[in-house]
């Protein structure tokens, strides 16, 4: 029997991991660490640092190269094919390193349930039992960094992606949007007047960067700063909250 633990690790700061996450890591027979190329070497380095700090048992650690997602117009189809390829790699590593069964752990950015596909990928593997250990999400890290509430009093929040915001605009159902997975600063596609933004990148890490203010005043500065940070570090993970200003 193969057990798979999907462990939320927050934004890469070892302090973000719960005691349950540390225990699951130490109970594992195998931890898989994905590599995403030289430009994103910091991502595997952070996972290595987490293992070095929190492992107190001798757990086998194996690194593997992540396949690249095809850049094609059929976005959903490209993602599904990508997930199939990742699932095949997981199965290959399981067959190689856990031929008689055991427990595999994967360290998942943020929380495995929020805009992450590890659960969907694990669902492609036959005969495995999946367990989720929750982690601090980037939304929590963002609101903590700015010292704000996620929602206005008794008001809803919509969590969406940059792609959806750019394609469909501001939805009618909420005055507050938490926008994730935005590689192109989709807030530029909305009417900026009367909108506040709280933005953060590398949340919880030494290179953390945050900005806030009226979108009309800081939007262009965020675009420039994001581009400079990505050029400096070779990668960026960021998130932002948009909120319509209330009269008075």
Short mmCIF file of C-alpha atoms in Angstrom, two decimals:
data_model
loop_
_atom_site.label_atom_id
_atom_site.label_comp_id
_atom_site.label_asym_id
_atom_site.label_seq_id
_atom_site.Cartn_x
_atom_site.Cartn_y
_atom_site.Cartn_z
CA UNK A 1 0.00 0.00 0.00
CA UNK A 2 1.23 3.46 -0.91
CA UNK A 3 0.26 6.43 1.22
CA UNK A 4 0.80 9.94 -0.11
CA UNK A 5 1.01 12.91 2.23
CA UNK A 6 0.49 16.29 0.58
CA UNK A 7 2.06 18.68 3.08
CA UNK A 8 1.32 22.39 2.97
CA UNK A 9 4.54 24.31 3.57
CA UNK A 10 3.29 27.88 3.42
CA UNK A 11 5.41 30.23 1.34
CA UNK A 12 8.70 28.46 1.95
CA UNK A 13 9.51 29.73 5.44
CA UNK A 14 10.16 26.75 7.76
CA UNK A 15 8.33 28.64 10.51
CA UNK A 16 5.14 28.33 8.45
CA UNK A 17 5.00 24.55 8.87
CA UNK A 18 2.75 23.10 11.53
CA UNK A 19 3.83 20.44 13.99
CA UNK A 20 1.61 18.03 12.03
CA UNK A 21 3.57 18.85 8.87
CA UNK A 22 6.91 18.23 10.58
CA UNK A 23 5.64 14.93 11.97
CA UNK A 24 4.39 13.81 8.55
CA UNK A 25 7.76 14.61 7.01
CA UNK A 26 9.57 12.55 9.63
CA UNK A 27 7.12 9.66 9.27
CA UNK A 28 7.66 9.45 5.51
CA UNK A 29 9.69 6.75 3.78
CA UNK A 30 10.35 9.00 0.79
CA UNK A 31 10.19 12.75 0.13
CA UNK A 32 10.13 13.89 -3.49
CA UNK A 33 11.52 17.32 -4.33
CA UNK A 34 10.74 18.76 -7.79
CA UNK A 35 13.35 20.73 -9.71
CA UNK A 36 12.14 23.42 -12.12
CA UNK A 37 15.36 24.41 -13.85
CA UNK A 38 18.26 26.71 -12.99
CA UNK A 39 16.15 29.88 -13.15
CA UNK A 40 13.92 28.59 -10.35
CA UNK A 41 16.57 26.83 -8.29
CA UNK A 42 15.53 28.84 -5.24
CA UNK A 43 12.31 26.82 -5.11
CA UNK A 44 14.04 23.48 -4.62
CA UNK A 45 16.62 25.15 -2.36
CA UNK A 46 13.81 26.27 -0.05
CA UNK A 47 12.44 22.74 0.09
CA UNK A 48 15.93 21.40 0.82
CA UNK A 49 16.30 23.93 3.64
CA UNK A 50 12.96 22.88 5.12
CA UNK A 51 14.05 19.24 5.07
CA UNK A 52 17.41 20.07 6.63
CA UNK A 53 15.78 22.04 9.43
CA UNK A 54 12.80 19.84 10.26
CA UNK A 55 13.88 16.25 9.58
CA UNK A 56 15.04 14.47 12.70
CA UNK A 57 14.76 10.99 11.18
CA UNK A 58 16.64 9.38 8.31
CA UNK A 59 14.16 9.92 5.46
CA UNK A 60 15.11 9.22 1.85
CA UNK A 61 14.99 12.39 -0.28
CA UNK A 62 14.88 12.12 -4.06
CA UNK A 63 14.86 15.02 -6.51
CA UNK A 64 13.30 14.86 -9.95
CA UNK A 65 12.94 17.23 -12.90
CA UNK A 66 9.46 18.60 -13.42
CA UNK A 67 8.10 18.47 -16.97
CA UNK A 68 7.25 21.79 -18.58
CA UNK A 69 3.67 22.69 -19.34
CA UNK A 70 3.06 23.25 -23.04
CA UNK A 71 2.33 26.87 -23.94
CA UNK A 72 -0.63 26.48 -26.27
CA UNK A 73 -4.03 28.15 -26.75
CA UNK A 74 -5.86 25.16 -25.28
CA UNK A 75 -4.93 26.07 -21.70
CA UNK A 76 -7.06 23.50 -19.89
CA UNK A 77 -5.98 20.71 -22.23
CA UNK A 78 -2.32 21.69 -21.78
CA UNK A 79 -2.72 21.62 -18.00
CA UNK A 80 -4.41 18.21 -18.05
CA UNK A 81 -1.62 16.77 -20.21
CA UNK A 82 0.93 18.31 -17.84
CA UNK A 83 -0.77 16.71 -14.85
CA UNK A 84 -0.69 13.34 -16.61
CA UNK A 85 3.05 13.72 -17.16
CA UNK A 86 3.67 14.64 -13.51
CA UNK A 87 1.56 11.70 -12.31
CA UNK A 88 3.61 9.37 -14.50
CA UNK A 89 6.82 10.73 -12.92
CA UNK A 90 5.45 10.21 -9.42
CA UNK A 91 4.54 6.63 -10.30
CA UNK A 92 8.01 6.06 -11.72
CA UNK A 93 9.65 7.30 -8.52
CA UNK A 94 7.28 5.25 -6.35
CA UNK A 95 8.02 2.09 -8.33
CA UNK A 96 11.76 2.74 -8.08
CA UNK A 97 12.04 3.73 -4.43
CA UNK A 98 8.98 2.19 -2.73
CA UNK A 99 8.53 -1.14 -4.54
CA UNK A 100 7.12 -2.80 -1.42
CA UNK A 101 4.89 0.08 -0.39
CA UNK A 102 5.36 2.88 2.10
CA UNK A 103 4.60 6.54 2.61
CA UNK A 104 5.52 9.28 0.16
CA UNK A 105 5.56 12.94 1.17
CA UNK A 106 5.35 15.91 -1.18
CA UNK A 107 5.93 19.46 0.02
CA UNK A 108 3.27 21.72 -1.45
CA UNK A 109 3.48 25.52 -1.57
CA UNK A 110 0.83 27.19 0.54
CA UNK A 111 -2.06 24.83 1.17
CA UNK A 112 -2.78 21.79 -1.05
CA UNK A 113 -6.47 22.73 -1.35
CA UNK A 114 -6.09 26.25 -2.76
CA UNK A 115 -5.12 26.72 -6.41
CA UNK A 116 -2.72 23.81 -6.33
CA UNK A 117 -3.10 20.67 -8.42
CA UNK A 118 -1.29 18.12 -6.26
CA UNK A 119 -4.61 16.60 -5.17
CA UNK A 120 -5.75 16.26 -8.78
CA UNK A 121 -2.45 14.70 -9.77
CA UNK A 122 -2.52 12.28 -6.85
CA UNK A 123 -6.04 11.30 -7.91
CA UNK A 124 -4.59 9.91 -11.13
CA UNK A 125 -2.50 7.35 -9.24
CA UNK A 126 -4.20 3.97 -8.74
CA UNK A 127 -4.21 2.22 -5.38
CA UNK A 128 -2.92 5.06 -3.21
CA UNK A 129 -4.33 6.62 -0.07
CA UNK A 130 -3.96 10.41 0.05
CA UNK A 131 -3.74 12.49 3.20
CA UNK A 132 -3.61 16.30 3.30
CA UNK A 133 -1.72 18.26 5.94
CA UNK A 134 -2.92 21.87 5.65
CA UNK A 135 -0.55 24.79 5.45
CA UNK A 136 -0.56 28.58 5.57
CA UNK A 137 -1.92 29.89 2.28
CA UNK A 138 -0.50 32.86 0.42
CA UNK A 139 -3.77 34.67 1.14
CA UNK A 140 -3.16 34.33 4.87
CA UNK A 141 0.45 35.43 4.47
CA UNK A 142 -0.64 38.47 2.44
CA UNK A 143 -3.24 39.71 4.91
CA UNK A 144 -0.83 39.11 7.80
CA UNK A 145 1.97 41.05 6.07
CA UNK A 146 -0.35 44.03 5.58
CA UNK A 147 -2.14 43.64 8.90
CA UNK A 148 -5.60 43.66 7.32
CA UNK A 149 -8.78 41.60 7.38
CA UNK A 150 -9.48 39.54 4.29
CA UNK A 151 -13.12 40.60 4.15
CA UNK A 152 -15.11 43.70 4.94
CA UNK A 153 -17.62 43.30 7.75
CA UNK A 154 -20.26 40.71 6.75
CA UNK A 155 -19.11 40.90 3.11
CA UNK A 156 -17.97 38.07 0.78
CA UNK A 157 -14.59 37.58 -0.86
CA UNK A 158 -13.97 36.00 -4.26
CA UNK A 159 -10.75 34.07 -4.83
CA UNK A 160 -9.80 34.01 -8.50
CA UNK A 161 -6.87 33.95 -10.90
CA UNK A 162 -5.21 36.59 -13.00
CA UNK A 163 -6.30 34.80 -16.15
CA UNK A 164 -9.98 34.89 -15.13
CA UNK A 165 -9.78 38.54 -14.08
CA UNK A 166 -8.23 39.54 -17.40
CA UNK A 167 -10.68 37.52 -19.48
CA UNK A 168 -13.94 38.19 -17.62
CA UNK A 169 -13.36 41.37 -15.67
CA UNK A 170 -14.53 42.15 -12.15
CA UNK A 171 -17.36 39.76 -11.13
CA UNK A 172 -20.59 41.20 -9.78
CA UNK A 173 -20.77 38.97 -6.71
CA UNK A 174 -18.07 40.56 -4.51
CA UNK A 175 -16.35 43.87 -3.80
CA UNK A 176 -13.15 42.14 -2.62
CA UNK A 177 -11.03 39.92 -4.88
CA UNK A 178 -8.05 37.80 -3.88
CA UNK A 179 -6.09 37.25 -7.09
CA UNK A 180 -3.63 34.37 -7.42
CA UNK A 181 -1.53 32.86 -10.21
CA UNK A 182 -1.19 36.16 -12.04
CA UNK A 183 1.89 36.37 -14.21
CA UNK A 184 0.83 39.49 -16.09
CA UNK A 185 -0.55 41.94 -13.50
CA UNK A 186 -4.16 41.49 -14.59
CA UNK A 187 -5.24 44.34 -12.32
CA UNK A 188 -4.24 46.57 -15.23
CA UNK A 189 -7.33 45.28 -17.06
CA UNK A 190 -9.84 46.64 -14.52
CA UNK A 191 -11.03 50.22 -14.13
CA UNK A 192 -8.64 51.48 -11.46
CA UNK A 193 -10.71 54.37 -10.10
CA UNK A 194 -12.09 53.61 -6.65
CA UNK A 195 -10.03 50.43 -6.15
CA UNK A 196 -7.46 49.73 -3.43
CA UNK A 197 -4.75 47.07 -3.80
CA UNK A 198 -2.62 45.15 -1.32
CA UNK A 199 0.20 43.31 -3.09
CA UNK A 200 2.93 41.01 -1.83
CA UNK A 201 5.71 38.84 -3.26
CA UNK A 202 7.99 36.25 -1.61
CA UNK A 203 5.77 36.49 1.46
CA UNK A 204 7.41 35.23 4.63
CA UNK A 205 10.86 35.05 3.03
CA UNK A 206 13.83 37.38 3.53
CA UNK A 207 13.19 39.01 0.13
CA UNK A 208 9.53 39.75 0.96
CA UNK A 209 8.16 42.81 -0.85
CA UNK A 210 4.79 44.44 -0.20
CA UNK A 211 2.97 47.50 -1.54
CA UNK A 212 -0.46 48.96 -0.89
CA UNK A 213 -2.58 51.92 -1.86
CA UNK A 214 -5.06 53.21 -4.38
CA UNK A 215 -4.69 51.28 -7.63
CA UNK A 216 -4.52 54.54 -9.58
CA UNK A 217 -1.48 55.58 -7.52
CA UNK A 218 0.54 52.38 -7.03
CA UNK A 219 -0.54 50.08 -9.87
CA UNK A 220 2.21 51.11 -12.27
CA UNK A 221 4.82 51.00 -9.49
CA UNK A 222 3.80 47.41 -8.65
CA UNK A 223 4.20 46.39 -12.30
CA UNK A 224 7.71 47.86 -12.41
CA UNK A 225 8.75 46.44 -9.05
CA UNK A 226 7.44 42.99 -9.91
CA UNK A 227 9.42 42.95 -13.16
CA UNK A 228 12.59 44.07 -11.37
CA UNK A 229 12.22 41.43 -8.65
CA UNK A 230 11.61 38.66 -11.16
CA UNK A 231 14.70 39.71 -13.10
CA UNK A 232 16.76 39.82 -9.90
CA UNK A 233 15.70 36.44 -8.51
CA UNK A 234 14.80 34.53 -11.67
CA UNK A 235 11.31 33.72 -10.35
CA UNK A 236 8.50 35.35 -8.44
CA UNK A 237 5.46 34.24 -6.47
CA UNK A 238 3.06 37.03 -5.68
CA UNK A 239 -0.57 37.64 -4.80
CA UNK A 240 -2.79 40.65 -4.29
CA UNK A 241 -6.09 41.76 -2.86
CA UNK A 242 -8.34 44.22 -4.69
CA UNK A 243 -11.18 46.01 -2.90
CA UNK A 244 -13.69 48.58 -4.02
CA UNK A 245 -13.51 51.69 -1.88
CA UNK A 246 -16.62 52.35 0.16
CA UNK A 247 -18.28 55.79 0.08
CA UNK A 248 -17.29 58.01 3.00
#
